[in-house]
CSV table of C-alpha atoms and ligand atoms in Angstrom, one decimal:
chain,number,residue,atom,x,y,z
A,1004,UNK,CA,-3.6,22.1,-20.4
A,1005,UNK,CA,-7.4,21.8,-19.8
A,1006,UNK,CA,-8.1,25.0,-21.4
A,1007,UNK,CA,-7.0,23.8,-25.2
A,1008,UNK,CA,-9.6,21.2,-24.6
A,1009,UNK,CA,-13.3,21.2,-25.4
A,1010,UNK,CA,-15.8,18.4,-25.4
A,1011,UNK,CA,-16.4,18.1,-29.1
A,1012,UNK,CA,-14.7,15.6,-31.6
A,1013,UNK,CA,-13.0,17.5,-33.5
A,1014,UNK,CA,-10.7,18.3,-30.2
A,1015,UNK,CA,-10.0,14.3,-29.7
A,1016,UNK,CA,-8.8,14.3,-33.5
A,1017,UNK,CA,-6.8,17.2,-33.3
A,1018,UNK,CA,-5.3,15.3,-29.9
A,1019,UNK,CA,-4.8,12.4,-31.9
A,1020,UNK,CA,-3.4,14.4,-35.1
A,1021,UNK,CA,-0.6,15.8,-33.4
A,1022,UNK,CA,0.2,12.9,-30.9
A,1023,UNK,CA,3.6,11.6,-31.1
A,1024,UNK,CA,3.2,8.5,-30.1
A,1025,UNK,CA,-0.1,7.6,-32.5
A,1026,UNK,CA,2.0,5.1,-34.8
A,1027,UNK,CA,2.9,2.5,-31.5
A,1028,UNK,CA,-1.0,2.1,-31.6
A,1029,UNK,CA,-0.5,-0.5,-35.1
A,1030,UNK,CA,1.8,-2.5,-33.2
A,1031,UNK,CA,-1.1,-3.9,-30.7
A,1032,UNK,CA,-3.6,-6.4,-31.0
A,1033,UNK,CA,-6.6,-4.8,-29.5
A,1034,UNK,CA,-9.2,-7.3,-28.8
A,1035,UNK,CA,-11.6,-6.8,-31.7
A,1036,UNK,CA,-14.8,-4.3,-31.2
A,1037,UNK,CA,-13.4,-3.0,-28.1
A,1038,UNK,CA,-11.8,0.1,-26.4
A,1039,UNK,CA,-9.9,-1.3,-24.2
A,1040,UNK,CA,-9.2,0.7,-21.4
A,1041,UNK,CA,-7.4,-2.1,-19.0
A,1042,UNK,CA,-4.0,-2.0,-19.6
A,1043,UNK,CA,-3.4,-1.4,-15.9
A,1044,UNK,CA,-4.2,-5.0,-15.4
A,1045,UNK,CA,-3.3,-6.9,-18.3
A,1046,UNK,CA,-1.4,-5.3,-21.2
A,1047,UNK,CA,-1.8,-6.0,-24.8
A,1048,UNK,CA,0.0,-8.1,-27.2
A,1049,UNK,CA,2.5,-6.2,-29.4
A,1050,UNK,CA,3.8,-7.6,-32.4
A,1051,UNK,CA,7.2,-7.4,-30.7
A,1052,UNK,CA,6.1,-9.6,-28.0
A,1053,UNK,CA,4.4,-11.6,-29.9
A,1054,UNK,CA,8.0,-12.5,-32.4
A,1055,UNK,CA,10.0,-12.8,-29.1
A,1056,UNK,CA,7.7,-15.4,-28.0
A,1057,UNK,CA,7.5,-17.3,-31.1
A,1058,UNK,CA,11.3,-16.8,-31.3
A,1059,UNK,CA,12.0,-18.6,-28.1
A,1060,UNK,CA,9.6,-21.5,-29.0
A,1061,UNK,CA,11.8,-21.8,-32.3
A,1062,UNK,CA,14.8,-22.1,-30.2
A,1063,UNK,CA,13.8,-24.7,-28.0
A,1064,UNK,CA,12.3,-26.5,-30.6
A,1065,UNK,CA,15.2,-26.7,-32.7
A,1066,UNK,CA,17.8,-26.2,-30.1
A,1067,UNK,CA,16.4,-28.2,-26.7
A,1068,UNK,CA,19.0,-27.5,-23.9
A,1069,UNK,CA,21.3,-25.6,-26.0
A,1070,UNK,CA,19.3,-23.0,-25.8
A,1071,UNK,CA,20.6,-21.8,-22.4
A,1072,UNK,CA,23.7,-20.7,-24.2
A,1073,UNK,CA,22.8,-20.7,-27.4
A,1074,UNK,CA,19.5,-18.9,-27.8
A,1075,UNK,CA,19.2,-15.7,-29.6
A,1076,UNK,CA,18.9,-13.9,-26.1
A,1077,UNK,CA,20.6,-16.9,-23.8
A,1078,UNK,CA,18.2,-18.3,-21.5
A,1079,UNK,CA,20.8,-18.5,-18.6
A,1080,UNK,CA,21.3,-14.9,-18.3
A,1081,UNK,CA,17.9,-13.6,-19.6
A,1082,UNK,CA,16.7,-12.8,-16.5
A,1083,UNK,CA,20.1,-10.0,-16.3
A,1084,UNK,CA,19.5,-9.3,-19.5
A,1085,UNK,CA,15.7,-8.3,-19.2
A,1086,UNK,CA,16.8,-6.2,-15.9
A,1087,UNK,CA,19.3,-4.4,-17.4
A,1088,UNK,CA,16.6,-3.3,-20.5
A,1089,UNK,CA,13.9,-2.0,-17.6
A,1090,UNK,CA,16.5,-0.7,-15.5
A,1091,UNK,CA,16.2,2.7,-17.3
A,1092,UNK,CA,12.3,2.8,-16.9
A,1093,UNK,CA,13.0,3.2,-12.9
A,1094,UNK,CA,16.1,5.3,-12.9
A,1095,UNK,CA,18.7,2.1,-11.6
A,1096,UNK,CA,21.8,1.0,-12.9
A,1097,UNK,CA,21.9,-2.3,-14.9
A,1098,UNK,CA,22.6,-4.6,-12.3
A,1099,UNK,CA,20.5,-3.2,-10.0
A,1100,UNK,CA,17.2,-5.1,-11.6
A,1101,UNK,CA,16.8,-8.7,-12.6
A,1102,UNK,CA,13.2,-9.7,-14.3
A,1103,UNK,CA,12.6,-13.0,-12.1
A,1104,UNK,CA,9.7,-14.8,-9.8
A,1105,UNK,CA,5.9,-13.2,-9.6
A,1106,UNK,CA,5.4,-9.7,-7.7
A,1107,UNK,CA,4.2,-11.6,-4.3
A,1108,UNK,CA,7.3,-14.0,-4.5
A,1109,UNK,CA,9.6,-11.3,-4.9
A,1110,UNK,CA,8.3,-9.0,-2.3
A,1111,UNK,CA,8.6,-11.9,0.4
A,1112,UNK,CA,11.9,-12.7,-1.5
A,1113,UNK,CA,13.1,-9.4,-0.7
A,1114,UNK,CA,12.2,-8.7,2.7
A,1115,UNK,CA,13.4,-12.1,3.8
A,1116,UNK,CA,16.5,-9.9,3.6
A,1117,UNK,CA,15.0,-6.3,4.2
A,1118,UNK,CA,12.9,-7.0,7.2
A,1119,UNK,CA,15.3,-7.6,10.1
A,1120,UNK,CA,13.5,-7.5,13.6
A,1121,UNK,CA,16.1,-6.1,16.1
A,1122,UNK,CA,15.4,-4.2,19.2
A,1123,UNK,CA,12.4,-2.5,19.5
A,1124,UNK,CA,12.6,-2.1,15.9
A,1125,UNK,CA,10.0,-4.5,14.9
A,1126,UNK,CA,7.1,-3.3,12.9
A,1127,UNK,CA,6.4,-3.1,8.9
A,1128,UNK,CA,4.7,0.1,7.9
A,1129,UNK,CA,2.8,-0.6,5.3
A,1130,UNK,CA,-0.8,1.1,4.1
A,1131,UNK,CA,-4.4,-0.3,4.4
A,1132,UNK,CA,-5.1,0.9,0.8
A,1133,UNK,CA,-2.2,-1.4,-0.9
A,1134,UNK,CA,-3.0,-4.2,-3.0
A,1135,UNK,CA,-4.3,-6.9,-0.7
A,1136,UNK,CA,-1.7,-9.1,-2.1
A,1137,UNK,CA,0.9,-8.0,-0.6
A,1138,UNK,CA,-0.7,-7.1,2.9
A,1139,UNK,CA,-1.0,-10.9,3.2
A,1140,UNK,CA,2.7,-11.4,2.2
A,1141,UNK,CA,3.8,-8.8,5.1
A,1142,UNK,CA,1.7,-10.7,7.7
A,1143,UNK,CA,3.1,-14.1,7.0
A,1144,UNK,CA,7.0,-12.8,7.0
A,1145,UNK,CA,6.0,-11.5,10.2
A,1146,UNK,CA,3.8,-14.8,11.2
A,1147,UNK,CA,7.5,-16.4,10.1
A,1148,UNK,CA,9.4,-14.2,12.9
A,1149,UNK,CA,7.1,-15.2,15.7
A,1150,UNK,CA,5.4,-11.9,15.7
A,1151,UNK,CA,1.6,-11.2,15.8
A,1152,UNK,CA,0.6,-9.0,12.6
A,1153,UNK,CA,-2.1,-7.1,14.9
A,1154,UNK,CA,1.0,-5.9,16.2
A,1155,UNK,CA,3.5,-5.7,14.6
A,1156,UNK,CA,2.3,-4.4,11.4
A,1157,UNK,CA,1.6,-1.0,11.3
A,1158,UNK,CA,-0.9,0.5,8.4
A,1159,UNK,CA,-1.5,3.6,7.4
A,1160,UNK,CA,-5.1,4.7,6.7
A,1161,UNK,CA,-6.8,7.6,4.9
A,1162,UNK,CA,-8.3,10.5,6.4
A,1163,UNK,CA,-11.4,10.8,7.7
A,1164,UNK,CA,-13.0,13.5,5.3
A,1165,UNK,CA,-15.2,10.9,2.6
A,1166,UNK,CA,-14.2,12.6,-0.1
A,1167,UNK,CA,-10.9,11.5,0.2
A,1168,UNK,CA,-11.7,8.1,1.5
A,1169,UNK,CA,-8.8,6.3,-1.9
A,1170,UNK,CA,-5.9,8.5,-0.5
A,1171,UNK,CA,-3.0,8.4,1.4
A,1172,UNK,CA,-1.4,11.5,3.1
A,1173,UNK,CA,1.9,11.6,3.0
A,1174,UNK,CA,2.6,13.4,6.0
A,1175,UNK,CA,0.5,10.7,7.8
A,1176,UNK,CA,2.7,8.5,6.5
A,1177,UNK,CA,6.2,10.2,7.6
A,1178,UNK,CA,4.0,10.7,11.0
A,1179,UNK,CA,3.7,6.8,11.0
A,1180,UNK,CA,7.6,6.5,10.8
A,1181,UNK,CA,8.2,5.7,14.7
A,1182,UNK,CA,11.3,4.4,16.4
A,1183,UNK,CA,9.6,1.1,16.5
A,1184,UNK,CA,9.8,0.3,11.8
A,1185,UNK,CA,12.4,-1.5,11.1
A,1186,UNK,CA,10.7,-1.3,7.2
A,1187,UNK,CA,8.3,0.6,4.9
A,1188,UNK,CA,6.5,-0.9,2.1
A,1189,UNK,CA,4.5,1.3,0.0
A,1190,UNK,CA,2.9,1.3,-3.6
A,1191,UNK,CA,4.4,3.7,-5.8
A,1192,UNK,CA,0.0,4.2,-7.8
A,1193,UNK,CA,-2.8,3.1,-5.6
A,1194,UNK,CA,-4.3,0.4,-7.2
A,1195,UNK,CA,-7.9,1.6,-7.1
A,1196,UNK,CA,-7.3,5.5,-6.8
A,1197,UNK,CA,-4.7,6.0,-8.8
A,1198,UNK,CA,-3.0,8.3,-6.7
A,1199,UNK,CA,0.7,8.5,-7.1
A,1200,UNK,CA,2.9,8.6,-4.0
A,1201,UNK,CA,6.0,11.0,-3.2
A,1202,UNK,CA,8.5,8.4,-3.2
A,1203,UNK,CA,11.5,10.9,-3.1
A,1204,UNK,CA,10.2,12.5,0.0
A,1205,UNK,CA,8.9,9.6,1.7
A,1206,UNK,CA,12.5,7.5,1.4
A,1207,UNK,CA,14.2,10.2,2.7
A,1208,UNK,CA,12.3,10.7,5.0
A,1209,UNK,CA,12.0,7.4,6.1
A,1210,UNK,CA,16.4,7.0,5.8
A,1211,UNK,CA,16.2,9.9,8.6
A,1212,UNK,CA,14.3,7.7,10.7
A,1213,UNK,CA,16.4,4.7,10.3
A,1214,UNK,CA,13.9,3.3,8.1
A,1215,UNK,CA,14.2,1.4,5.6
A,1216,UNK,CA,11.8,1.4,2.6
A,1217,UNK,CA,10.7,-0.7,-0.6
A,1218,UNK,CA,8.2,0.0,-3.3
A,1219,UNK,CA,5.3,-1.9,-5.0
A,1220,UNK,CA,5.7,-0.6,-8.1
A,1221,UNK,CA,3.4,-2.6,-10.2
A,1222,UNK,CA,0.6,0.1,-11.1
A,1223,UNK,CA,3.5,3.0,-12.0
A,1224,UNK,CA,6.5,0.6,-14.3
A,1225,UNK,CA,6.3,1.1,-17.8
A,1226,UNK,CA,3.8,4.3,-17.4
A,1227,UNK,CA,5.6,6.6,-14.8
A,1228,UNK,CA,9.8,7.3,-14.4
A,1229,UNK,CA,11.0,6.4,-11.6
A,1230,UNK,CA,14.0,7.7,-9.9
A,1231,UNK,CA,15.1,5.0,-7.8
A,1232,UNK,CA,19.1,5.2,-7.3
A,1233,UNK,CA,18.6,9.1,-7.1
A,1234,UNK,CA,16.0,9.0,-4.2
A,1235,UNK,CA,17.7,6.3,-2.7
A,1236,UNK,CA,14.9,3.9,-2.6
A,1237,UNK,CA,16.0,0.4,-1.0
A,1238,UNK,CA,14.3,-2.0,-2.9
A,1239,UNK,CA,11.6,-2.1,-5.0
A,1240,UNK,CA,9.4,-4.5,-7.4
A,1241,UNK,CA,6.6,-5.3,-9.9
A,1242,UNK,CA,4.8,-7.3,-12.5
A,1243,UNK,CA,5.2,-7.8,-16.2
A,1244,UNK,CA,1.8,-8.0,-17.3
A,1245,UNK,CA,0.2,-4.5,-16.6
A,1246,UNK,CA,1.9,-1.5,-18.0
A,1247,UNK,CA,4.9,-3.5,-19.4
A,1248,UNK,CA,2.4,-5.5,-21.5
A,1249,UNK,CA,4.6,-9.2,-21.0
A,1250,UNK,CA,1.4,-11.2,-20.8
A,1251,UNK,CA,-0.7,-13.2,-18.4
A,1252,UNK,CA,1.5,-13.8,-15.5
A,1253,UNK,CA,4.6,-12.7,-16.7
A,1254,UNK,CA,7.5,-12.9,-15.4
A,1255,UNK,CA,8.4,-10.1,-13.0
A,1256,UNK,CA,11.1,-7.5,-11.7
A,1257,UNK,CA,12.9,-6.8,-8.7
A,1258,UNK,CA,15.1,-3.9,-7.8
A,1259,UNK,CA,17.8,-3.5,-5.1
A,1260,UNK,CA,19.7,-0.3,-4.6
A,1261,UNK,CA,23.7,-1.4,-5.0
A,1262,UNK,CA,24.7,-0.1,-1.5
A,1263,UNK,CA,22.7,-3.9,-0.2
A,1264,UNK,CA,24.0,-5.5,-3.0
A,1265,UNK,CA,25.9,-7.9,0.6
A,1266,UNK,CA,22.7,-8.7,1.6
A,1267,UNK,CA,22.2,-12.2,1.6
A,1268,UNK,CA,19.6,-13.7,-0.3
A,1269,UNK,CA,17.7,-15.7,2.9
A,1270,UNK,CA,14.9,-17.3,0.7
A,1271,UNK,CA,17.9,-18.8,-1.8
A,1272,UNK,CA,18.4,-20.8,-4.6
A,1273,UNK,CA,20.5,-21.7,-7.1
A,1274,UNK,CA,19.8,-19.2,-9.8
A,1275,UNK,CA,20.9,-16.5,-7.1
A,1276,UNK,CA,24.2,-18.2,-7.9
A,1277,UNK,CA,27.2,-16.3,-9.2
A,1278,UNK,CA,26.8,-17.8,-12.8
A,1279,UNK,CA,30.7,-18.8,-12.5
A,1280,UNK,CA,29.8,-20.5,-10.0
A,1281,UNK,CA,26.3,-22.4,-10.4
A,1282,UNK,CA,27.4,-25.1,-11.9
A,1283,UNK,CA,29.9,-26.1,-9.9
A,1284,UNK,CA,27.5,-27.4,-8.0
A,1285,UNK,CA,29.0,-27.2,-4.1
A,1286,UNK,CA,26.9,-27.0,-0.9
A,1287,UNK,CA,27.9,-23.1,-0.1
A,1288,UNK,CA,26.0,-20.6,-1.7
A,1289,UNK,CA,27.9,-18.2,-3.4
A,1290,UNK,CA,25.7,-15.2,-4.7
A,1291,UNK,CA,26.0,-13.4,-7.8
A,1292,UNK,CA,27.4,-9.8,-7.0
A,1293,UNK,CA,24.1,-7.6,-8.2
A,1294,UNK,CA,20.2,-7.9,-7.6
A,1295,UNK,CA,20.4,-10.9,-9.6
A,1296,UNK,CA,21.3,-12.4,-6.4
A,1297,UNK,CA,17.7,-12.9,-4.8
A,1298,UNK,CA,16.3,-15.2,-7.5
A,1299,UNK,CA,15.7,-18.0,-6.7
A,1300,UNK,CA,14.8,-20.8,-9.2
A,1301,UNK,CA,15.5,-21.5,-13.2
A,1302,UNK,CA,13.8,-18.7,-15.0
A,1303,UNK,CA,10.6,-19.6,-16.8
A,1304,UNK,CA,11.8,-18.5,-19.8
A,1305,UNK,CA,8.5,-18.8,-21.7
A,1306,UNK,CA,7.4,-16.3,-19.4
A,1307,UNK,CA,10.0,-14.2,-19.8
A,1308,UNK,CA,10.2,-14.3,-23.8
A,1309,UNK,CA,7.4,-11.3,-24.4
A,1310,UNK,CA,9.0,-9.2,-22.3
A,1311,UNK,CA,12.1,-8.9,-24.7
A,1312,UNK,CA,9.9,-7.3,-27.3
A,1313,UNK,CA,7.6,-5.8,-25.3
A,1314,UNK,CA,10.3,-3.9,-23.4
A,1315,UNK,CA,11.7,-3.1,-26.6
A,1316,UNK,CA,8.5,-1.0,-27.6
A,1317,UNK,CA,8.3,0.6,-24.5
A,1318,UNK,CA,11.8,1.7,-25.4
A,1319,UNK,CA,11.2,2.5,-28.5
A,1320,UNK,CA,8.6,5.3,-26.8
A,1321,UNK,CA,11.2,6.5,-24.3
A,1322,UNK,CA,9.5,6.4,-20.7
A,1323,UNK,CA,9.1,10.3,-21.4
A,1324,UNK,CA,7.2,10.3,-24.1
A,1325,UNK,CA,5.0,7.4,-22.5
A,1326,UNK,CA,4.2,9.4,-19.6
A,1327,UNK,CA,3.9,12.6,-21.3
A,1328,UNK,CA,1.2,11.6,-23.5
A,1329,UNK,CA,-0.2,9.5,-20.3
A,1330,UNK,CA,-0.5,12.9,-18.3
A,1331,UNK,CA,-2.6,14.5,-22.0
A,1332,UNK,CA,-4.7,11.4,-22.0
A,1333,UNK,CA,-5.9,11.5,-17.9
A,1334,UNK,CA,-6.2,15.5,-18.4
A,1335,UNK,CA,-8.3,15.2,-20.8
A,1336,UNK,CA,-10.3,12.6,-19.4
A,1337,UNK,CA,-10.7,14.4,-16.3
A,1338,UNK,CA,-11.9,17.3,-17.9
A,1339,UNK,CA,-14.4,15.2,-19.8
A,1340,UNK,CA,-15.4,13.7,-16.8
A,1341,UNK,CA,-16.1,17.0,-14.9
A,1342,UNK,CA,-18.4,18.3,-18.4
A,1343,UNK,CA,-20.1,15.3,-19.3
A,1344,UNK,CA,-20.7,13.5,-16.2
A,1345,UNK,CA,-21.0,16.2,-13.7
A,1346,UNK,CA,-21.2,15.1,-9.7
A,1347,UNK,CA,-24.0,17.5,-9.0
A,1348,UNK,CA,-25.8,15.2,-11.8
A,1349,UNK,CA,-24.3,11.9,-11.8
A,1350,UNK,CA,-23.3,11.5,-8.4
A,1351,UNK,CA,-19.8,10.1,-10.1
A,1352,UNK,CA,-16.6,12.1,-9.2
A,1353,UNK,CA,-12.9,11.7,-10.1
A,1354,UNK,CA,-11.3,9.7,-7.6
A,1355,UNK,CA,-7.9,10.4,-8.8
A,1356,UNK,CA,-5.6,13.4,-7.9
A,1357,UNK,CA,-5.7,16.4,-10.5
A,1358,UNK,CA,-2.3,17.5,-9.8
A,1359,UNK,CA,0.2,15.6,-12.3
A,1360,UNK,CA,2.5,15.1,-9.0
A,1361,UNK,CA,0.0,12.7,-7.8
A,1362,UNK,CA,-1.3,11.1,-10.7
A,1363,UNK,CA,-0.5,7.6,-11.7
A,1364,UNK,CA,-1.9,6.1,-15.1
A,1365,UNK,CA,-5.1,5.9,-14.3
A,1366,UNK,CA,-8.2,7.3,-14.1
A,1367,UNK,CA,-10.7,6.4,-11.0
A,1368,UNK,CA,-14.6,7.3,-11.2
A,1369,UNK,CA,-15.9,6.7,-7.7
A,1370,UNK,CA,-19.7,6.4,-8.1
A,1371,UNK,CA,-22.7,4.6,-5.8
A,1372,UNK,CA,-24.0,1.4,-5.9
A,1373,UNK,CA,-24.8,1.7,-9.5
A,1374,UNK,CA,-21.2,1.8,-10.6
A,1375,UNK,CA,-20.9,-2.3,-11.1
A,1376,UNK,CA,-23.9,-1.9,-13.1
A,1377,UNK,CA,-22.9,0.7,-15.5
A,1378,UNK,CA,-19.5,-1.5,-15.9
A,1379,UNK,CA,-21.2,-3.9,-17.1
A,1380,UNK,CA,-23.1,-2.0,-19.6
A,1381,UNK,CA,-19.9,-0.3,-20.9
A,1382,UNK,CA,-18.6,-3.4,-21.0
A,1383,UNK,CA,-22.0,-5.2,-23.8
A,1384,UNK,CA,-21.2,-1.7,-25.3
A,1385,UNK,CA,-17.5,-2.9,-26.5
A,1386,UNK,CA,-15.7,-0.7,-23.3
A,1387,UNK,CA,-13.3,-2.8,-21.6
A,1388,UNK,CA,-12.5,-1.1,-18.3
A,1389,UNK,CA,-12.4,-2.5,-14.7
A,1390,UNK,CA,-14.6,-1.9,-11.3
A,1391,UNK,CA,-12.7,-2.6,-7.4
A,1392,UNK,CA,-15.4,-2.6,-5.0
A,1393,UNK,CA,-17.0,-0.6,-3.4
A,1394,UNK,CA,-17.7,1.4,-6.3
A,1395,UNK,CA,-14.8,2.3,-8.6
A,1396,UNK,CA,-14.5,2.2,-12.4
A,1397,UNK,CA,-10.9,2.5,-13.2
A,1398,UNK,CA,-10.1,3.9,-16.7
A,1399,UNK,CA,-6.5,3.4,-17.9
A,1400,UNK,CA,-6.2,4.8,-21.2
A,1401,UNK,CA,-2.5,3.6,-22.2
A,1402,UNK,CA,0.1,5.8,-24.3
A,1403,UNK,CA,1.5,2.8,-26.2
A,1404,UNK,CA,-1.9,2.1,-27.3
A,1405,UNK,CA,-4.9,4.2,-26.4
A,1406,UNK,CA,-6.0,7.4,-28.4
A,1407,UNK,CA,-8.0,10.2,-26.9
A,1408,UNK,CA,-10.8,9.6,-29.5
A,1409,UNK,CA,-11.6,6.2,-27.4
A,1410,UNK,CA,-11.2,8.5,-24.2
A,1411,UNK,CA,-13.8,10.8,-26.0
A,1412,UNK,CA,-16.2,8.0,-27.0
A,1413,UNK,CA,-15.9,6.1,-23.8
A,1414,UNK,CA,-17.0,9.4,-21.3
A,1415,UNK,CA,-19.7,10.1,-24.3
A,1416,UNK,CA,-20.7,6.2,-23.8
A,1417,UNK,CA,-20.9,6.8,-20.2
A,1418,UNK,CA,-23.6,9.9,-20.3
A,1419,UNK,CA,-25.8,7.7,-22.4
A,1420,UNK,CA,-25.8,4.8,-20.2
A,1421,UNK,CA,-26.5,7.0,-17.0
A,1422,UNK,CA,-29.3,9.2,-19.1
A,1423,UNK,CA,-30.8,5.9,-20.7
A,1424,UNK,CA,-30.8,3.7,-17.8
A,1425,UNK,CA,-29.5,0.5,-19.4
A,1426,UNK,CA,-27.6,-0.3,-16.3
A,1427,UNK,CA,-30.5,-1.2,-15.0
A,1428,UNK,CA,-30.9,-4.3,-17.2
A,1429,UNK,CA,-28.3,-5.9,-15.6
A,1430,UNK,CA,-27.4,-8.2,-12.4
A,1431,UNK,CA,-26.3,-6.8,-9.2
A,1432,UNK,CA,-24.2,-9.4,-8.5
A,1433,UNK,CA,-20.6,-9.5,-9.0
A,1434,UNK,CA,-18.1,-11.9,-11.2
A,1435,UNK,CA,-15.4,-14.1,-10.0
A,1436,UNK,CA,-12.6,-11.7,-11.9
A,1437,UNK,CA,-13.6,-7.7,-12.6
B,2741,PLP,C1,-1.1,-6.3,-9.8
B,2741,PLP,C2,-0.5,-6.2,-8.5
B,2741,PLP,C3,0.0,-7.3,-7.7
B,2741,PLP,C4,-0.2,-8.7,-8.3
B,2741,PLP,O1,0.6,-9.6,-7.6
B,2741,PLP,P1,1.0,-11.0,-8.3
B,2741,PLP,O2,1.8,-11.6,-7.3
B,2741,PLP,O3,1.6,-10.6,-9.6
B,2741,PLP,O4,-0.3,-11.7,-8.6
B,2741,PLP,C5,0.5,-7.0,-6.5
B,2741,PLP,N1,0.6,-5.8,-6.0
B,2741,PLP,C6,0.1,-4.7,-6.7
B,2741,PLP,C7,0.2,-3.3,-6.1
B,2741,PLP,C8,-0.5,-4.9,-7.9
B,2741,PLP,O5,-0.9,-3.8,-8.6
């Protein structure tokens, strides 16, 4: 594909002419004066998202408790109903998914019933490069069992060679699957890298091995497909609010393949309950029959009312559309990258995998100490991107909302800053959020 590009602007306006996707760009509210290249930690607002919002407010407003039957969208099985709408996005059946709790909640939620200690089965292979997040949740569920996380939990690192100091071998991974797992918990994108795993081969590969094994999927849903029920991925979970553009702390999804739909639900509550049965109201627990099961608590249905339109854009695209123009967008940032800010010059080099294989939605320019420095000038210059220590900009231009001319201006942006210096105007120290 790199060889129909070239680094003038008339290339970016013929990629924009001819893109597909262009018109989902009027839906969004991009924050005024900006390119805004962040979507891979908070989404924009979409119209959509914005109505289903306002609709719920209506609702309650004008209908108070009768909303959980009565509302547009009923809030008692919205959470189903969400699942069921992103279920296509990761290749699951309808009842596979449920949109409920935060993305920590639900991955101790799920290996409450995943992570079974038996035997000399004990450990949780996980990787050092995850989101920290989660690490923490995997040493407290094994804190929980009595077991010692410098133990028990088993993390993968990179290799050795610096320049690929952001990413994960997968064959060190399958190397890592020892007798001793009981369960794997991966990320499907590496957060800072942007380096997209081989989740077929690593489930099966981890199945062989008696393994089972469970996906972050925050940095991939609503940007890459996902096969889940096809690879046979066990479980699996992310947030609303990057990709999937539900808003600040949305509500956000968990995934169970059917064949542990028995599992029970060991961190329970009510709104696990077979819906026949909730109200009802007796002592024994009696689960729903799908993934729906492992909620826990009344869904907080304001947080949960963009996602209806917001998942109805993303639908609108088709999640093949989304990440073919995704794959056009980091190609041709890459390329720009490589011309206009050349390692042998810059000292900046793309962190992220070239291969389309391995690529997530993202873009990750690994520079020196500079690099928090030149985010902050992009940023007075109207470029909202994002920096993870030690010295990462991540660039996420997003299908639904991102053209390549604001790819174009942003590397272009990026040479002046480095030629003219401005970085140097600003503070080294860093900001409570980047
Ligand atoms: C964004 C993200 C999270 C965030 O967790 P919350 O519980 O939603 O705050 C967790 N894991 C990964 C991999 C993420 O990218």
């Amino acid at each position: 594909m790199s060889s129909n590009f070239d680094t003038g602007a008339a290339c970016a306006e013929r990629l924009d002419a001819s893109d597909p996707l262009a018109a989902f760009r009027e839906f969004f509210s991009i924050p005024q004066g900006t390119i805004y290249l962040d979507g891979n930690s908070l989404g924009l607002l979409s119209r959509q998202a914005e109505e289903s919002l306002k609709r719920v407010t209506k609702e309650w407003r004008e209908q108070g408790i009768g909303g959980w039957l009565g509302a547009g969208s009923p809030w008692f099985t919205l959470a189903e109903t969400l699942g069921e709408k992103a279920a296509a996005l990761v290749g699951a059946d309808p009842d596979e998914v449920v949109c409920a709790g935060a993305t920590t909640v639900n991955l101790h939620a799920l290996l409450a019933s995943f992570y079974t200690p038996r035997g000399g089965r004990t450990r949780i292979l996980a990787d050092s490069l995850n989101f920290p997040s989660d690490i923490y949740a995997l040493q407290g569920q094994l804190a929980l069992r009595g077991l010692a996380p410098e133990e028990h939990l088993a993390l993968v690192s990179p290799p050795a060679s610096p320049g690929d100091s952001g990413l994960l071998d997968e064959d060190s991974i399958i190397h890592s699957m020892t007798r001793e797992v009981a369960v794997a918990l991966l990320p499907s994108v590496l957060y800072r890298s942007g380096q997209l795993l081989d989740m077929a081969t690593l489930t099966a590969e981890a199945h062989r091995r008696g393994i089972l094994i469970g996906f972050d999927c925050s940095h991939s849903a609503g940007v890459v497909p996902h096969q889940f029920d096809r690879w046979a991925v066990d479980f699996a979970f992310w947030c609303g609010y990057k990709y999937l553009n539900g808003g600040p702390g949305s509500t956000a999804f968990l995934y169970v393949n059917r064949r542990h739909f028995e599992r029970r639900p060991l961190l329970a509550g009510w709104f696990g309950s077979d819906k026949q049965a909730q109200f009802k109201m007796r002592l024994d627990f009696e689960p729903a029959a799908g993934a729906g099961r492992w909620q826990i608590s009344s869904p907080p249905i304001l947080s949960m009312a963009p996602l209806e339109g917001a998942l109805a854009v993303t639908r609108e695209a088709g999640i093949t559309r989304i990440r073919e123009k995704s794959l056009l967008l980091t190609d041709y940032l890459i390329f720009l990258a490589d011309r206009l800010l050349p390692e042998a010059e810059t000292g900046i080099r793309v962190a992220t995998p070239r291969e389309h294989s391995r690529r997530g939605g993202h873009v990750a320019l690994a520079g020196d100490e500079r690099m928090w420095r030149v985010y902050q000038a992009l940023k007075a210059r109207g470029v909202v991107a994002d920096f993870r220590p030690p010295g990462i900009l991540r660039l996420a231009p997003v299908p639904l909302y991102n053209s390549f001319g604001e790819v174009r201006d942003t590397l272009v942006l990026l040479r002046e800053i480095l030629d003219s210096r401005e970085y140097e105007a600003f503070p080294d120290e860093k900001s409570a959020v980047t």
